[in-house]
Short mmCIF file of C-alpha atoms and ligand atoms in Angstrom, two decimals:
data_model
loop_
_atom_site.label_atom_id
_atom_site.label_comp_id
_atom_site.label_asym_id
_atom_site.label_seq_id
_atom_site.Cartn_x
_atom_site.Cartn_y
_atom_site.Cartn_z
CA MET A 467 71.34 -28.03 -58.51
CA TRP A 468 70.58 -24.85 -60.41
CA PHE A 469 67.67 -23.06 -58.65
CA ARG A 470 65.51 -20.74 -60.73
CA ARG A 471 61.77 -20.52 -60.11
CA ASP A 472 61.85 -23.17 -57.38
CA LEU A 473 63.37 -21.49 -54.33
CA ARG A 474 62.52 -24.23 -51.85
CA LEU A 475 63.80 -27.52 -50.49
CA ARG A 476 60.54 -29.36 -49.86
CA ASP A 477 58.67 -31.08 -52.72
CA ASN A 478 61.39 -30.17 -55.20
CA PRO A 479 61.78 -33.08 -57.65
CA ALA A 480 64.82 -31.54 -59.35
CA LEU A 481 66.61 -31.24 -56.02
CA LEU A 482 65.84 -34.85 -55.13
CA ALA A 483 67.15 -35.90 -58.55
CA ALA A 484 70.35 -33.90 -57.95
CA VAL A 485 70.88 -35.55 -54.56
CA ALA A 486 70.21 -39.01 -56.01
CA SER A 487 72.62 -38.56 -58.90
CA ALA A 488 75.31 -37.09 -56.63
CA ARG A 489 75.07 -40.26 -54.55
CA GLU A 490 75.05 -42.58 -57.53
CA ASP A 491 77.70 -40.94 -59.72
CA GLY A 492 79.88 -38.99 -57.33
CA ASP A 493 80.86 -38.37 -53.75
CA GLY A 494 77.36 -37.27 -52.72
CA ARG A 495 78.10 -33.55 -52.68
CA VAL A 496 75.64 -31.12 -54.30
CA VAL A 497 76.35 -27.54 -55.35
CA PRO A 498 73.26 -25.35 -54.80
CA LEU A 499 73.57 -22.59 -57.40
CA PHE A 500 71.63 -19.45 -58.28
CA VAL A 501 72.70 -17.37 -61.26
CA VAL A 502 71.98 -13.65 -61.29
CA ASP A 503 71.32 -13.41 -65.02
CA PRO A 504 71.37 -9.82 -66.33
CA ALA A 505 68.85 -10.76 -69.04
CA LEU A 506 66.31 -11.42 -66.28
CA TRP A 507 67.60 -9.10 -63.60
CA LEU A 508 67.75 -5.85 -65.58
CA PRO A 509 64.17 -5.78 -66.94
CA SER A 510 62.56 -7.01 -63.70
CA GLY A 511 60.62 -4.53 -61.61
CA PRO A 512 62.19 -3.38 -58.31
CA VAL A 513 59.52 -5.10 -56.22
CA ARG A 514 60.24 -8.56 -57.59
CA LEU A 515 63.99 -7.97 -57.33
CA GLU A 516 63.76 -7.01 -53.66
CA TYR A 517 61.49 -9.96 -53.03
CA LEU A 518 63.84 -12.30 -54.89
CA LEU A 519 66.78 -11.12 -52.76
CA ALA A 520 64.81 -11.83 -49.59
CA SER A 521 63.75 -15.22 -50.92
CA LEU A 522 67.34 -16.13 -51.81
CA GLY A 523 68.36 -15.11 -48.31
CA ALA A 524 65.78 -17.51 -46.88
CA LEU A 525 66.90 -20.31 -49.20
CA ASP A 526 70.54 -19.73 -48.26
CA GLU A 527 69.64 -19.95 -44.61
CA SER A 528 67.89 -23.29 -45.13
CA LEU A 529 71.08 -24.49 -46.91
CA SER A 530 73.19 -23.41 -43.91
CA GLY A 531 74.77 -20.64 -45.97
CA ALA A 532 75.92 -22.85 -48.84
CA LEU A 533 74.00 -21.18 -51.68
CA LEU A 534 76.46 -20.28 -54.43
CA LEU A 535 75.50 -17.05 -56.13
CA GLN A 536 77.15 -16.27 -59.45
CA HIS A 537 76.53 -13.26 -61.67
CA GLY A 538 76.53 -13.55 -65.45
CA ASP A 539 75.10 -15.25 -68.49
CA PRO A 540 74.15 -18.83 -67.51
CA VAL A 541 75.65 -20.03 -70.80
CA GLU A 542 79.05 -19.02 -69.40
CA VAL A 543 78.44 -19.49 -65.69
CA LEU A 544 77.16 -23.07 -65.78
CA PRO A 545 80.18 -24.58 -67.60
CA GLU A 546 82.51 -22.73 -65.19
CA VAL A 547 80.73 -24.06 -62.11
CA VAL A 548 80.57 -27.56 -63.58
CA ARG A 549 84.30 -27.48 -64.31
CA ALA A 550 85.17 -26.18 -60.85
CA ALA A 551 82.97 -28.78 -59.15
CA GLY A 552 83.80 -31.67 -61.46
CA ALA A 553 80.03 -32.15 -61.63
CA SER A 554 78.58 -35.08 -63.54
CA SER A 555 75.17 -33.49 -64.16
CA VAL A 556 73.21 -30.25 -63.73
CA HIS A 557 69.67 -30.46 -62.37
CA VAL A 558 66.84 -28.00 -62.92
CA SER A 559 63.06 -27.75 -62.82
CA GLY A 560 61.76 -27.37 -66.37
CA ASP A 561 61.15 -23.82 -67.57
CA PHE A 562 58.43 -23.37 -70.17
CA ALA A 563 58.41 -19.61 -70.70
CA PRO A 564 59.93 -18.22 -73.92
CA TYR A 565 63.24 -16.93 -72.49
CA GLY A 566 63.75 -19.91 -70.18
CA THR A 567 63.23 -22.40 -72.99
CA SER A 568 65.84 -20.85 -75.26
CA ARG A 569 68.28 -20.21 -72.38
CA ASP A 570 68.09 -23.85 -71.31
CA ALA A 571 68.71 -25.06 -74.85
CA ALA A 572 71.80 -22.80 -75.05
CA VAL A 573 73.07 -23.93 -71.63
CA ALA A 574 72.58 -27.61 -72.51
CA HIS A 575 74.62 -27.01 -75.66
CA ALA A 576 77.37 -25.19 -73.72
CA LEU A 577 77.56 -28.00 -71.16
CA ASP A 578 78.36 -30.41 -73.96
CA THR A 579 78.84 -33.86 -72.43
CA VAL A 580 77.50 -32.97 -68.98
CA PRO A 581 73.72 -33.38 -69.12
CA LEU A 582 71.27 -30.66 -68.11
CA ILE A 583 68.49 -32.72 -66.53
CA ALA A 584 65.04 -31.17 -66.08
CA THR A 585 62.81 -32.86 -63.52
CA GLY A 586 59.38 -31.46 -62.74
CA SER A 587 58.13 -27.96 -63.45
CA PRO A 588 56.56 -25.07 -61.55
CA TYR A 589 53.14 -26.53 -62.38
CA ALA A 590 51.05 -29.48 -61.22
CA VAL A 591 50.86 -30.54 -64.86
CA ALA A 592 53.67 -29.32 -67.10
CA PRO A 593 52.67 -26.98 -69.94
CA GLY A 594 52.14 -28.88 -73.20
CA ARG A 595 50.85 -32.07 -71.54
CA ILE A 596 47.12 -31.38 -71.69
CA ARG A 597 45.85 -31.55 -75.25
CA LYS A 598 42.51 -31.76 -76.97
CA PRO A 599 41.51 -35.11 -78.45
CA ASP A 600 42.71 -33.82 -81.85
CA ASP A 601 46.13 -33.16 -80.25
CA THR A 602 45.90 -29.37 -80.44
CA ALA A 603 46.16 -26.99 -77.49
CA TYR A 604 43.17 -25.70 -75.54
CA ARG A 605 42.20 -22.06 -75.91
CA VAL A 606 39.16 -22.17 -73.63
CA PHE A 607 39.52 -22.58 -69.89
CA THR A 608 36.65 -24.86 -68.82
CA PRO A 609 37.46 -27.81 -71.11
CA PHE A 610 41.14 -27.38 -70.18
CA TYR A 611 40.15 -27.50 -66.52
CA ARG A 612 38.18 -30.72 -67.01
CA ALA A 613 41.04 -32.34 -68.91
CA TRP A 614 43.51 -31.13 -66.24
CA LEU A 615 41.41 -32.78 -63.51
CA ARG A 616 41.21 -35.98 -65.53
CA HIS A 617 44.98 -35.95 -66.12
CA GLY A 618 45.74 -35.54 -62.41
CA TRP A 619 49.14 -34.94 -60.83
CA ARG A 620 51.64 -36.68 -58.61
CA ALA A 621 51.48 -36.54 -54.83
CA PRO A 622 53.93 -34.07 -53.27
CA LEU A 623 57.43 -35.27 -52.47
CA GLY A 624 58.97 -34.67 -49.11
CA PRO A 625 62.06 -32.61 -48.27
CA PRO A 626 65.51 -33.76 -49.42
CA PRO A 627 67.32 -36.09 -47.01
CA PRO A 628 68.63 -34.19 -43.98
CA ASP A 629 72.28 -35.13 -44.51
CA VAL A 630 73.01 -33.69 -47.96
CA ALA A 631 76.57 -32.40 -48.27
CA TRP A 632 76.03 -28.96 -49.80
CA TRP A 633 79.21 -27.38 -51.00
CA SER A 634 80.54 -24.57 -53.09
CA PRO A 635 83.58 -24.99 -55.35
CA LEU A 636 83.85 -21.24 -56.04
CA GLU A 637 83.80 -17.97 -54.19
CA CYS A 638 80.25 -16.63 -53.93
CA ASP A 639 79.74 -13.43 -55.98
CA GLY A 640 77.51 -12.08 -53.25
CA TYR A 641 74.11 -10.48 -53.44
CA PRO A 642 73.59 -7.70 -55.96
CA ALA A 643 72.45 -4.39 -54.51
CA GLY A 644 68.67 -4.22 -54.31
CA PRO A 645 66.96 -1.38 -56.17
CA GLY A 646 64.95 -0.42 -53.07
CA VAL A 647 61.19 -0.07 -52.93
CA GLY A 648 60.77 3.02 -50.76
CA THR A 649 57.74 2.78 -48.54
CA LEU A 650 56.22 -0.21 -50.36
CA ARG A 651 55.44 -3.00 -47.91
CA LEU A 652 56.65 -6.47 -48.87
CA PRO A 653 55.48 -9.61 -47.06
CA PRO A 654 58.00 -12.07 -45.59
CA ALA A 655 59.74 -14.19 -48.23
CA GLY A 656 60.84 -17.81 -48.37
CA GLU A 657 59.55 -21.33 -48.06
CA GLN A 658 58.64 -21.07 -44.37
CA ALA A 659 56.84 -17.77 -44.96
CA ALA A 660 54.87 -19.42 -47.77
CA TRP A 661 53.74 -22.25 -45.51
CA ASP A 662 52.92 -19.84 -42.67
CA ARG A 663 50.75 -17.79 -45.01
CA TRP A 664 49.11 -20.92 -46.36
CA ALA A 665 48.31 -22.19 -42.87
CA ALA A 666 46.77 -18.84 -41.91
CA PHE A 667 44.62 -18.79 -45.06
CA ARG A 668 43.63 -22.45 -44.79
CA ASP A 669 42.58 -22.13 -41.17
CA SER A 670 40.70 -18.84 -41.46
CA ALA A 671 39.51 -18.14 -45.00
CA LEU A 672 39.67 -21.23 -47.26
CA GLY A 673 36.23 -22.42 -46.11
CA ARG A 674 34.70 -19.10 -47.22
CA TYR A 675 36.86 -18.63 -50.30
CA GLY A 676 33.97 -19.29 -52.71
CA GLU A 677 31.93 -16.46 -51.17
CA ASP A 678 34.66 -14.00 -50.20
CA ARG A 679 37.20 -14.23 -52.99
CA ASN A 680 35.69 -11.36 -54.96
CA ARG A 681 35.46 -8.98 -52.03
CA ALA A 682 38.24 -6.44 -52.33
CA ASP A 683 37.74 -5.19 -48.76
CA LEU A 684 38.29 -8.59 -47.10
CA ASP A 685 41.42 -10.67 -46.62
CA GLY A 686 39.54 -13.46 -48.41
CA THR A 687 42.14 -14.76 -50.87
CA SER A 688 45.28 -16.73 -50.18
CA ALA A 689 47.96 -14.19 -51.23
CA MET A 690 50.01 -17.17 -52.38
CA SER A 691 50.71 -15.82 -55.87
CA HIS A 692 54.19 -14.47 -55.13
CA HIS A 693 55.11 -17.65 -53.25
CA LEU A 694 54.03 -19.66 -56.29
CA ARG A 695 55.78 -17.22 -58.65
CA PHE A 696 59.14 -17.85 -56.98
CA GLY A 697 58.48 -21.52 -56.35
CA GLU A 698 58.68 -21.19 -52.58
CA VAL A 699 55.87 -23.69 -52.62
CA HIS A 700 54.79 -26.06 -55.39
CA PRO A 701 51.14 -25.87 -56.52
CA ARG A 702 50.91 -29.64 -56.14
CA SER A 703 51.65 -29.22 -52.42
CA LEU A 704 48.70 -26.83 -52.16
CA LEU A 705 46.42 -29.08 -54.23
CA ALA A 706 47.20 -31.89 -51.78
CA GLU A 707 45.90 -29.72 -48.94
CA LEU A 708 42.48 -29.21 -50.56
CA GLY A 709 39.35 -31.20 -49.89
CA GLU A 710 36.26 -31.97 -51.96
CA ASP A 711 34.69 -28.66 -50.98
CA ASP A 712 37.60 -26.56 -52.18
CA GLU A 713 36.66 -26.72 -55.83
CA THR A 714 36.84 -22.95 -56.36
CA TYR A 715 40.40 -22.71 -55.10
CA ARG A 716 41.47 -25.72 -57.20
CA ARG A 717 39.98 -23.99 -60.22
CA GLU A 718 41.90 -20.78 -59.55
CA LEU A 719 45.18 -22.68 -59.35
CA CYS A 720 44.27 -24.17 -62.72
CA TRP A 721 44.02 -20.70 -64.32
CA ARG A 722 47.72 -20.31 -63.64
CA GLU A 723 48.39 -23.66 -65.33
CA PHE A 724 46.11 -22.80 -68.25
CA TYR A 725 47.86 -19.51 -69.01
CA ALA A 726 51.30 -21.16 -68.79
CA ASP A 727 50.07 -23.75 -71.27
CA VAL A 728 48.75 -21.09 -73.66
CA LEU A 729 52.02 -19.14 -73.49
CA HIS A 730 53.98 -22.31 -74.08
CA HIS A 731 52.08 -22.92 -77.32
CA GLU A 732 51.95 -19.24 -78.34
CA PRO A 733 55.13 -17.58 -77.03
CA ALA A 734 54.42 -14.40 -79.01
CA SER A 735 51.24 -13.90 -76.96
CA ALA A 736 53.43 -12.50 -74.17
CA GLY A 737 53.26 -9.20 -76.04
CA ARG A 738 50.74 -9.63 -78.83
CA SER A 739 47.00 -10.22 -78.72
CA LEU A 740 45.88 -13.75 -79.48
CA ASP A 741 43.18 -12.07 -81.56
CA ALA A 742 45.47 -10.37 -84.11
CA ARG A 743 42.75 -7.93 -85.27
CA PHE A 744 43.08 -6.20 -81.95
CA ASP A 745 46.66 -5.06 -82.38
CA ALA A 746 46.32 -4.32 -86.08
CA GLU A 747 42.96 -2.61 -86.36
CA MET A 748 41.61 -1.35 -83.05
CA ARG A 749 41.45 2.45 -82.79
CA TRP A 750 43.54 3.43 -79.76
CA SER A 751 43.96 6.87 -78.23
CA GLY A 752 47.16 8.58 -79.23
CA GLY A 753 49.29 11.66 -78.66
CA ALA A 754 49.62 13.81 -75.57
CA LEU A 755 46.10 13.03 -74.35
CA ALA A 756 46.87 9.32 -74.34
CA ASP A 757 50.06 9.96 -72.34
CA GLU A 758 48.12 12.04 -69.87
CA ALA A 759 45.42 9.39 -69.53
CA LEU A 760 47.98 6.64 -68.99
CA ASP A 761 49.73 8.73 -66.37
CA ALA A 762 46.48 9.44 -64.47
CA TRP A 763 45.63 5.72 -64.52
CA ARG A 764 49.09 4.73 -63.34
CA ARG A 765 48.97 7.19 -60.44
CA GLY A 766 45.42 6.38 -59.38
CA ARG A 767 44.03 9.79 -60.37
CA THR A 768 41.22 8.82 -62.78
CA GLY A 769 38.40 10.12 -60.56
CA TYR A 770 36.90 6.62 -60.26
CA PRO A 771 37.53 5.58 -56.64
CA PHE A 772 37.59 1.79 -57.10
CA VAL A 773 40.04 2.10 -60.01
CA ASP A 774 42.23 4.58 -58.16
CA ALA A 775 42.29 2.47 -55.00
CA GLY A 776 43.51 -0.49 -57.08
CA MET A 777 46.29 1.44 -58.77
CA ARG A 778 47.40 2.86 -55.44
CA GLN A 779 47.34 -0.58 -53.84
CA LEU A 780 49.65 -1.70 -56.65
CA ARG A 781 52.22 0.93 -55.67
CA ALA A 782 51.75 0.49 -51.93
CA GLU A 783 51.99 -3.31 -51.83
CA GLY A 784 53.07 -4.64 -55.22
CA TRP A 785 49.87 -6.67 -55.22
CA VAL A 786 46.26 -6.00 -56.20
CA HIS A 787 43.13 -8.01 -55.54
CA ASN A 788 42.08 -10.06 -58.60
CA ARG A 789 38.67 -8.40 -58.93
CA VAL A 790 40.30 -4.99 -58.89
CA ARG A 791 42.95 -6.09 -61.43
CA MET A 792 40.08 -6.86 -63.80
CA VAL A 793 38.37 -3.53 -63.16
CA VAL A 794 41.49 -1.38 -63.61
CA ALA A 795 42.43 -3.35 -66.73
CA SER A 796 38.98 -2.97 -68.25
CA PHE A 797 39.10 0.76 -67.47
CA LEU A 798 42.42 1.24 -69.25
CA VAL A 799 41.35 -0.58 -72.39
CA LYS A 800 37.66 0.28 -72.65
CA ASP A 801 37.32 3.66 -70.95
CA LEU A 802 40.68 5.16 -71.88
CA HIS A 803 41.10 3.26 -75.18
CA LEU A 804 44.71 2.38 -74.46
CA PRO A 805 46.30 -0.91 -75.52
CA TRP A 806 46.46 -3.63 -72.89
CA GLN A 807 50.21 -3.88 -73.40
CA ASP A 808 50.64 -0.45 -71.71
CA GLY A 809 48.85 -1.73 -68.65
CA ALA A 810 50.61 -5.10 -68.65
CA ARG A 811 53.96 -3.29 -68.59
CA GLU A 812 52.90 -1.19 -65.62
CA PHE A 813 51.73 -4.30 -63.78
CA MET A 814 54.97 -6.13 -64.50
CA HIS A 815 56.92 -3.20 -63.11
CA TRP A 816 55.13 -3.21 -59.77
CA LEU A 817 53.69 -6.67 -59.12
CA ARG A 818 55.49 -8.89 -56.65
CA ASP A 819 53.74 -11.87 -58.32
CA GLY A 820 54.41 -10.53 -61.85
CA ASP A 821 54.34 -13.55 -64.11
CA LEU A 822 54.56 -13.32 -67.89
CA ALA A 823 51.85 -15.87 -68.64
CA SER A 824 49.27 -14.92 -65.98
CA ASN A 825 49.79 -11.22 -66.58
CA ALA A 826 49.70 -11.15 -70.37
CA HIS A 827 46.69 -13.44 -70.47
CA GLY A 828 44.91 -11.85 -67.49
CA TRP A 829 45.14 -8.62 -69.47
CA GLN A 830 44.01 -10.17 -72.72
CA TRP A 831 41.12 -11.94 -71.04
CA THR A 832 39.90 -8.64 -69.60
CA ALA A 833 40.55 -6.75 -72.82
CA GLY A 834 38.53 -9.35 -74.73
CA CYS A 835 41.29 -10.29 -77.18
CA GLY A 836 42.71 -13.43 -75.59
CA THR A 837 41.67 -16.90 -74.57
CA ASP A 838 38.25 -18.02 -73.59
CA ALA A 839 34.82 -16.76 -74.32
CA ALA A 840 35.32 -13.52 -72.36
CA PRO A 841 33.67 -11.21 -74.83
CA PHE A 842 34.84 -7.69 -75.60
CA TYR A 843 31.41 -6.28 -74.83
CA ARG A 844 31.71 -7.27 -71.18
CA VAL A 845 32.74 -3.82 -69.92
CA PHE A 846 33.15 -3.45 -66.19
CA ASN A 847 31.29 -0.49 -64.71
CA PRO A 848 33.87 0.86 -62.24
CA VAL A 849 31.24 2.34 -59.91
CA LEU A 850 28.93 -0.68 -59.76
CA GLN A 851 31.90 -2.99 -59.30
CA GLY A 852 33.02 -0.90 -56.34
CA LEU A 853 29.55 -0.89 -54.79
CA LYS A 854 29.30 -4.65 -55.17
CA PHE A 855 32.76 -5.81 -54.16
CA ASP A 856 33.59 -3.10 -51.62
CA PRO A 857 30.08 -2.57 -50.27
CA ASP A 858 31.06 -0.46 -47.25
CA GLY A 859 33.83 1.43 -49.04
CA ASP A 860 36.58 0.20 -46.68
CA TYR A 861 38.88 -0.82 -49.52
CA VAL A 862 38.74 2.60 -51.18
CA ARG A 863 39.27 4.45 -47.90
CA ARG A 864 42.30 2.27 -47.16
CA TYR A 865 44.15 3.43 -50.28
CA VAL A 866 42.65 6.85 -51.15
CA PRO A 867 43.17 9.24 -48.23
CA GLU A 868 41.42 12.14 -50.02
CA LEU A 869 38.16 10.20 -49.69
CA ARG A 870 38.47 9.04 -46.08
CA HIS A 871 36.02 11.67 -44.89
CA LEU A 872 33.20 9.97 -46.82
CA ALA A 873 31.34 7.30 -44.86
CA GLY A 874 30.21 3.88 -46.08
CA LYS A 875 29.49 3.32 -49.73
CA ALA A 876 29.28 7.09 -50.43
CA VAL A 877 33.02 6.84 -51.08
CA HIS A 878 32.29 5.25 -54.46
CA GLU A 879 30.43 8.31 -55.74
CA PRO A 880 32.13 11.45 -54.38
CA TRP A 881 30.32 13.51 -57.04
CA ASN A 882 27.10 12.93 -55.09
CA ALA A 883 28.52 14.27 -51.81
CA PRO A 884 28.62 18.05 -51.22
CA ASP A 885 32.14 17.75 -49.74
CA GLY A 886 33.28 14.94 -52.07
CA PHE A 887 36.15 16.90 -53.63
CA ASP A 888 37.16 18.92 -50.55
CA HIS A 889 40.40 17.03 -49.99
CA GLY A 890 41.89 17.10 -53.46
CA TYR A 891 40.34 14.03 -55.06
CA PRO A 892 40.11 14.59 -58.85
CA GLU A 893 36.90 14.81 -60.91
CA ARG A 894 36.19 11.89 -63.25
CA MET A 895 38.51 12.16 -66.23
CA VAL A 896 36.01 10.52 -68.60
CA ASP A 897 32.34 9.64 -68.59
CA HIS A 898 32.06 5.87 -68.30
CA ALA A 899 28.80 5.51 -70.27
CA THR A 900 30.14 7.56 -73.20
CA GLU A 901 33.47 5.72 -73.35
CA ARG A 902 31.80 2.36 -73.08
CA ASP A 903 29.70 3.13 -76.15
CA ALA A 904 32.78 4.37 -78.01
CA ALA A 905 34.71 1.20 -77.19
CA LEU A 906 31.85 -1.01 -78.33
CA ALA A 907 31.54 0.95 -81.59
CA ASP A 908 35.31 0.61 -82.23
CA PHE A 909 35.09 -3.09 -81.58
CA GLU A 910 32.10 -3.54 -83.90
CA ALA A 911 34.09 -1.79 -86.63
CA ILE A 912 36.97 -4.30 -86.46
CA ARG A 913 34.58 -7.24 -86.33
CA ARG A 914 32.86 -6.36 -89.56
CA PRO A 915 34.45 -8.16 -92.48
CA SER A 916 35.98 -5.58 -94.85
C1 LIG B 1544 45.00 -8.05 -65.57
C2 LIG B 1544 45.46 -9.18 -64.69
C3 LIG B 1544 46.82 -9.41 -64.48
C4 LIG B 1544 47.24 -10.46 -63.67
N1 LIG B 1544 48.61 -10.65 -63.48
C5 LIG B 1544 49.03 -11.69 -62.72
C6 LIG B 1544 50.42 -11.93 -62.53
O1 LIG B 1544 51.29 -11.24 -63.08
N2 LIG B 1544 50.80 -12.97 -61.71
C7 LIG B 1544 49.87 -13.77 -61.09
O2 LIG B 1544 50.27 -14.68 -60.36
N3 LIG B 1544 48.56 -13.57 -61.27
C8 LIG B 1544 48.11 -12.57 -62.06
N4 LIG B 1544 46.77 -12.37 -62.21
C9 LIG B 1544 45.82 -13.33 -61.63
C10 LIG B 1544 45.29 -13.01 -60.22
O3 LIG B 1544 44.86 -11.68 -60.16
C11 LIG B 1544 46.33 -13.25 -59.14
O4 LIG B 1544 46.91 -14.52 -59.29
C12 LIG B 1544 45.68 -13.19 -57.75
O5 LIG B 1544 45.08 -11.93 -57.55
C13 LIG B 1544 46.73 -13.43 -56.71
O6 LIG B 1544 46.20 -13.31 -55.43
P1 LIG B 1544 45.98 -14.57 -54.49
O7 LIG B 1544 47.21 -15.38 -54.42
O8 LIG B 1544 45.38 -14.07 -53.23
O9 LIG B 1544 44.88 -15.37 -55.34
P2 LIG B 1544 43.86 -16.51 -54.88
O10 LIG B 1544 42.48 -16.02 -55.18
O11 LIG B 1544 44.12 -16.97 -53.51
O12 LIG B 1544 44.16 -17.68 -55.92
C14 LIG B 1544 45.06 -18.74 -55.64
C15 LIG B 1544 46.11 -18.83 -56.71
O13 LIG B 1544 45.52 -19.18 -57.95
C16 LIG B 1544 46.20 -18.52 -59.02
N5 LIG B 1544 45.25 -17.65 -59.70
C17 LIG B 1544 44.11 -17.16 -59.23
N6 LIG B 1544 43.46 -16.45 -60.17
C18 LIG B 1544 44.23 -16.50 -61.27
C19 LIG B 1544 44.11 -15.98 -62.59
N7 LIG B 1544 43.04 -15.26 -62.98
N8 LIG B 1544 45.10 -16.21 -63.47
C20 LIG B 1544 46.17 -16.95 -63.11
N9 LIG B 1544 46.33 -17.48 -61.89
C21 LIG B 1544 45.37 -17.26 -60.98
C22 LIG B 1544 47.32 -17.70 -58.40
O14 LIG B 1544 48.51 -18.45 -58.46
C23 LIG B 1544 46.85 -17.53 -56.96
O15 LIG B 1544 47.89 -17.34 -56.06
C24 LIG B 1544 46.30 -11.31 -63.04
C25 LIG B 1544 44.93 -11.08 -63.26
C26 LIG B 1544 44.52 -10.02 -64.05
C27 LIG B 1544 43.05 -9.80 -64.25
#
């Protein structure tokens, strides 16, 4: 059993398939393997690497210490492990992202006569399954959502049988050294931690999710994204926990499935805009000023408190509230005129839930160059968004200490307070109204047929 983005025992169809085939074809023993692949390890941000190490530790514990860790290119590692184990098959959950797809094809080829068997995927409905009546892929969320509901998904499976004989035919390579995350606070990792978090959310906030999910100052969302990212829980298991009234949460889970589907059909959209005019023709800032602007945004020093709180939350926790992700993304593209790819890279460096599909398409949706009818001219006003979704200013004060002396919602407009800048908070680096007009004019220019 080769674990990848499914670091759990419960509701893991690939693991059940591995156990079943070990019992049918062999002596019942299963090798639980994780490969530290430099192609994935080296470009990953430190936060996800530290989290992954903790999650592997939890998985190993649930396997009574039997997890076999090997370092190297899976194309070489898998045949070695198969040879050493005398394995009759290799089991995985399907991977639908660009690198995973080509890696799995290469591994299947290298394994030759030993089959690489994919069972299940990290999604309730595997990418590629939901298609329009004309057999093309959806590009708009709502019809995809309706088709996804109509398609449905299987009920969750239970845990593997309790008496599986895990074993390891090779010496474990051991855990690679973690890059360290300084003072950044990571939540507990692993399958049990995922279920603990889910239970806390379900019992306290799920009932109010529809009303509270946009409030940055409240603990109103599930914070399940990193658990889903590493497969510590399967989305189908969460869907099975929802009732009729939990429509909004079901819909949010579907966004994750939608973006995975879009990336599956358009692998290049991981780095390129779905709307090609955007990359080719849009007028972006350049030179030293652009570098300076990007740096101020990254460090949370733009002078817009709601934006700065978001960017500082990113560095403090490796996670940002969804509403704030949209506001900081809109600010980068439409106020600073920088390409979304710069922001997506920064997010992927820091996010503990960093996911190629959700990130690239979350950015493109906000930038107005991706899926759906999210139009470019929807420009978030960073001050009004703060006043609406952090009405008492608690969120900003939590992450921006230079503004803690301002009470209530005054924190969103320090320029109106006589002592607003007394503690080193920067002045606004741009005027939102001016930059909004400039962005709209640039966009009009690329829309006009030449
Ligand atoms: C610019 C931008 C970048 C993003 N990058 C990522 C990313 O790298 N990884 C990631 O998992 N999410 C990403 N998102 C989506 C969303 O912000 C996070 O999934 C959400 O904030 C995670 O918090 P939560 O688990 O409390 O969400 P909840 O509100 O509790 O939602 C439940 C689950 O639904 C899924 N979900 C919710 N909203 C979205 C969405 N818009 N797109 C995709 N899935 C969604 C997530 O799996 C989430 O855990 C991004 C959004 C934007 C606007």
